[in-house]
Backbone as JSON Lines, residues from 0, in Angstrom:
{"i":0,"aa":"X","n":[9.65,10.55,5.06],"ca":[8.28,10.08,5.09],"c":[8.22,8.57,4.91]}
{"i":1,"aa":"X","n":[7.05,8.05,5.09],"ca":[6.81,6.61,4.98],"c":[6.05,6.35,3.68]}
{"i":2,"aa":"X","n":[6.49,5.33,2.96],"ca":[5.78,4.91,1.76],"c":[5.23,3.51,2.0]}
{"i":3,"aa":"X","n":[3.93,3.36,1.82],"ca":[3.27,2.07,1.99],"c":[2.9,1.55,0.61]}
{"i":4,"aa":"X","n":[3.36,0.33,0.29],"ca":[3.06,-0.29,-0.99],"c":[2.36,-1.62,-0.73]}
{"i":5,"aa":"X","n":[1.21,-1.81,-1.36],"ca":[0.44,-3.04,-1.23],"c":[0.37,-3.66,-2.62]}
{"i":6,"aa":"X","n":[1.14,-4.72,-2.85],"ca":[1.23,-5.35,-4.17],"c":[0.29,-6.54,-4.28]}
{"i":7,"aa":"X","n":[-0.3,-6.71,-5.43],"ca":[-1.15,-7.86,-5.74],"c":[-0.47,-8.67,-6.83]}
{"i":8,"aa":"X","n":[-0.24,-9.94,-6.53],"ca":[0.56,-10.8,-7.41],"c":[-0.25,-12.01,-7.82]}
{"i":9,"aa":"X","n":[-0.15,-12.37,-9.09],"ca":[-0.78,-13.58,-9.62],"c":[0.23,-14.29,-10.49]}
{"i":10,"aa":"X","n":[0.44,-15.58,-10.24],"ca":[1.45,-16.35,-10.98],"c":[2.82,-15.66,-10.94]}
{"i":11,"aa":"X","n":[3.19,-15.19,-9.76],"ca":[4.49,-14.56,-9.5],"c":[4.7,-13.23,-10.23]}
{"i":12,"aa":"X","n":[3.66,-12.68,-10.83],"ca":[3.78,-11.4,-11.52],"c":[2.87,-10.37,-10.84]}
{"i":13,"aa":"X","n":[3.46,-9.23,-10.5],"ca":[2.66,-8.16,-9.91],"c":[1.75,-7.57,-10.98]}
{"i":14,"aa":"X","n":[0.45,-7.48,-10.67],"ca":[-0.47,-6.93,-11.66],"c":[-1.09,-5.6,-11.25]}
{"i":15,"aa":"X","n":[-1.13,-5.33,-9.95],"ca":[-1.63,-4.03,-9.49],"c":[-1.01,-3.74,-8.13]}
{"i":16,"aa":"X","n":[-0.84,-2.45,-7.84],"ca":[-0.2,-2.04,-6.6],"c":[-0.86,-0.77,-6.09]}
{"i":17,"aa":"X","n":[-1.05,-0.72,-4.76],"ca":[-1.43,0.54,-4.12],"c":[-0.16,1.19,-3.61]}
{"i":18,"aa":"X","n":[0.02,2.46,-3.92],"ca":[1.2,3.21,-3.48],"c":[0.7,4.42,-2.71]}
{"i":19,"aa":"X","n":[1.07,4.5,-1.42],"ca":[0.57,5.6,-0.59],"c":[1.11,6.95,-1.02]}
{"i":20,"aa":"X","n":[2.26,6.98,-1.7],"ca":[2.82,8.25,-2.13],"c":[1.93,8.91,-3.18]}
{"i":21,"aa":"X","n":[1.4,8.1,-4.1],"ca":[0.48,8.65,-5.11],"c":[-0.96,8.55,-4.65]}
{"i":22,"aa":"X","n":[-1.21,7.73,-3.6],"ca":[-2.54,7.66,-3.01],"c":[-3.56,6.92,-3.86]}
{"i":23,"aa":"X","n":[-3.09,6.06,-4.74],"ca":[-4.02,5.33,-5.6],"c":[-3.38,4.04,-6.08]}
{"i":24,"aa":"X","n":[-4.19,3.24,-6.77],"ca":[-3.71,1.99,-7.35],"c":[-3.14,2.24,-8.74]}
{"i":25,"aa":"X","n":[-2.11,1.47,-9.08],"ca":[-1.51,1.52,-10.41],"c":[-1.51,0.08,-10.94]}
{"i":26,"aa":"X","n":[-2.02,-0.1,-12.16],"ca":[-2.06,-1.42,-12.78],"c":[-0.87,-1.63,-13.7]}
{"i":27,"aa":"X","n":[-0.39,-2.88,-13.75],"ca":[0.78,-3.21,-14.57],"c":[0.45,-4.17,-15.71]}
{"i":28,"aa":"X","n":[-0.74,-4.72,-15.7],"ca":[-1.2,-5.57,-16.79],"c":[-2.59,-5.08,-17.18]}
{"i":29,"aa":"X","n":[-3.13,-5.63,-18.25],"ca":[-4.48,-5.21,-18.68],"c":[-5.48,-5.45,-17.55]}
{"i":30,"aa":"X","n":[-5.38,-6.63,-16.93],"ca":[-6.27,-6.96,-15.8],"c":[-6.02,-6.01,-14.63]}
{"i":31,"aa":"X","n":[-4.76,-5.73,-14.36],"ca":[-4.41,-4.84,-13.26],"c":[-4.9,-3.42,-13.48]}
{"i":32,"aa":"X","n":[-4.81,-2.94,-14.7],"ca":[-5.29,-1.59,-15.01],"c":[-6.8,-1.51,-14.78]}
{"i":33,"aa":"X","n":[-7.54,-2.56,-15.18],"ca":[-8.99,-2.57,-14.95],"c":[-9.3,-2.57,-13.47]}
{"i":34,"aa":"X","n":[-8.56,-3.38,-12.7],"ca":[-8.75,-3.39,-11.24],"c":[-8.43,-2.02,-10.66]}
{"i":35,"aa":"X","n":[-7.32,-1.44,-11.08],"ca":[-6.9,-0.14,-10.55],"c":[-7.98,0.92,-10.8]}
{"i":36,"aa":"X","n":[-8.54,0.93,-12.0],"ca":[-9.58,1.91,-12.33],"c":[-10.78,1.75,-11.41]}
{"i":37,"aa":"X","n":[-11.19,0.49,-11.21],"ca":[-12.36,0.22,-10.36],"c":[-12.07,0.59,-8.91]}
{"i":38,"aa":"X","n":[-10.91,0.17,-8.41],"ca":[-10.59,0.42,-7.0],"c":[-10.34,1.89,-6.72]}
{"i":39,"aa":"X","n":[-9.74,2.61,-7.68],"ca":[-9.48,4.04,-7.5],"c":[-10.77,4.84,-7.44]}
{"i":40,"aa":"X","n":[-11.83,4.31,-8.03],"ca":[-13.11,5.04,-8.01],"c":[-13.94,4.67,-6.79]}
{"i":41,"aa":"X","n":[-13.42,3.81,-5.92],"ca":[-14.14,3.36,-4.73],"c":[-13.47,3.96,-3.48]}
{"i":42,"aa":"X","n":[-14.09,4.99,-2.93],"ca":[-13.51,5.68,-1.78],"c":[-13.33,4.74,-0.59]}
{"i":43,"aa":"X","n":[-14.2,3.75,-0.45],"ca":[-14.1,2.8,0.65],"c":[-12.84,1.97,0.58]}
{"i":44,"aa":"X","n":[-12.5,1.5,-0.63],"ca":[-11.3,0.69,-0.81],"c":[-10.05,1.54,-0.59]}
{"i":45,"aa":"X","n":[-10.04,2.74,-1.14],"ca":[-8.9,3.63,-0.94],"c":[-8.74,3.96,0.55]}
{"i":46,"aa":"X","n":[-9.86,4.14,1.23],"ca":[-9.83,4.43,2.66],"c":[-9.23,3.31,3.47]}
{"i":47,"aa":"X","n":[-9.51,2.06,3.05],"ca":[-8.93,0.91,3.75],"c":[-7.41,0.91,3.63]}
{"i":48,"aa":"X","n":[-6.9,1.22,2.44],"ca":[-5.45,1.26,2.26],"c":[-4.83,2.37,3.11]}
{"i":49,"aa":"X","n":[-5.47,3.54,3.13],"ca":[-4.95,4.64,3.94],"c":[-4.98,4.27,5.42]}
{"i":50,"aa":"X","n":[-6.01,3.53,5.84],"ca":[-6.1,3.09,7.24],"c":[-4.96,2.12,7.57]}
{"i":51,"aa":"X","n":[-4.6,1.27,6.61],"ca":[-3.47,0.35,6.83],"c":[-2.17,1.14,7.02]}
{"i":52,"aa":"X","n":[-2.01,2.18,6.23],"ca":[-0.82,3.04,6.37],"c":[-0.77,3.59,7.79]}
{"i":53,"aa":"X","n":[-1.89,4.1,8.28],"ca":[-1.93,4.68,9.62],"c":[-1.73,3.61,10.69]}
{"i":54,"aa":"X","n":[-2.46,2.5,10.55],"ca":[-2.5,1.47,11.59],"c":[-1.18,0.72,11.69]}
{"i":55,"aa":"X","n":[-0.65,0.32,10.56],"ca":[0.53,-0.55,10.57],"c":[1.84,0.24,10.46]}
{"i":56,"aa":"X","n":[1.96,1.0,9.39],"ca":[3.25,1.63,9.1],"c":[3.62,2.69,10.12]}
{"i":57,"aa":"X","n":[2.73,3.63,10.37],"ca":[3.09,4.74,11.25],"c":[3.27,4.25,12.68]}
{"i":58,"aa":"X","n":[2.46,3.3,13.11],"ca":[2.61,2.74,14.45],"c":[3.97,2.08,14.6]}
{"i":59,"aa":"X","n":[4.35,1.23,13.65],"ca":[5.63,0.53,13.73],"c":[6.8,1.48,13.55]}
{"i":60,"aa":"X","n":[6.65,2.48,12.71],"ca":[7.72,3.45,12.52],"c":[7.98,4.19,13.83]}
{"i":61,"aa":"X","n":[6.93,4.55,14.54],"ca":[7.1,5.23,15.82],"c":[7.85,4.34,16.82]}
{"i":62,"aa":"X","n":[7.52,3.03,16.82],"ca":[8.2,2.1,17.72],"c":[9.68,2.0,17.39]}
{"i":63,"aa":"X","n":[9.99,1.86,16.09],"ca":[11.39,1.74,15.67],"c":[12.15,3.04,15.95]}
{"i":64,"aa":"X","n":[11.51,4.16,15.69],"ca":[12.16,5.44,15.91],"c":[12.49,5.65,17.39]}
{"i":65,"aa":"X","n":[11.53,5.31,18.27],"ca":[11.79,5.49,19.7],"c":[12.88,4.51,20.17]}
{"i":66,"aa":"X","n":[12.94,3.31,19.59],"ca":[13.97,2.34,19.96],"c":[15.35,2.86,19.55]}
{"i":67,"aa":"X","n":[15.42,3.51,18.4],"ca":[16.7,4.09,17.94],"c":[17.12,5.21,18.88]}
{"i":68,"aa":"X","n":[16.16,6.06,19.25],"ca":[16.48,7.17,20.14],"c":[16.94,6.67,21.5]}
{"i":69,"aa":"X","n":[16.35,5.56,21.97],"ca":[16.75,5.01,23.27],"c":[18.2,4.55,23.27]}
{"i":70,"aa":"X","n":[18.72,4.16,22.1],"ca":[20.08,3.62,22.01],"c":[21.13,4.71,21.81]}
{"i":71,"aa":"X","n":[20.69,5.92,21.51],"ca":[21.68,6.99,21.25],"c":[21.92,7.85,22.46]}
């Protein structure tokens, strides 16, 4: 399967991340946890991340997979 991770970084430290495997945001700092709670309760924001998974990851994975098959 494909795992899509969208990290948010401030001052070189990751504070919150969207992980498609768990389907929600996870916070790593106090500020990140507050953001994660707010964003996880917003279906629109979660939907945007899921759309990125579909639009970017799965599309590119299909391209790479077909390129590999063409070479074998």
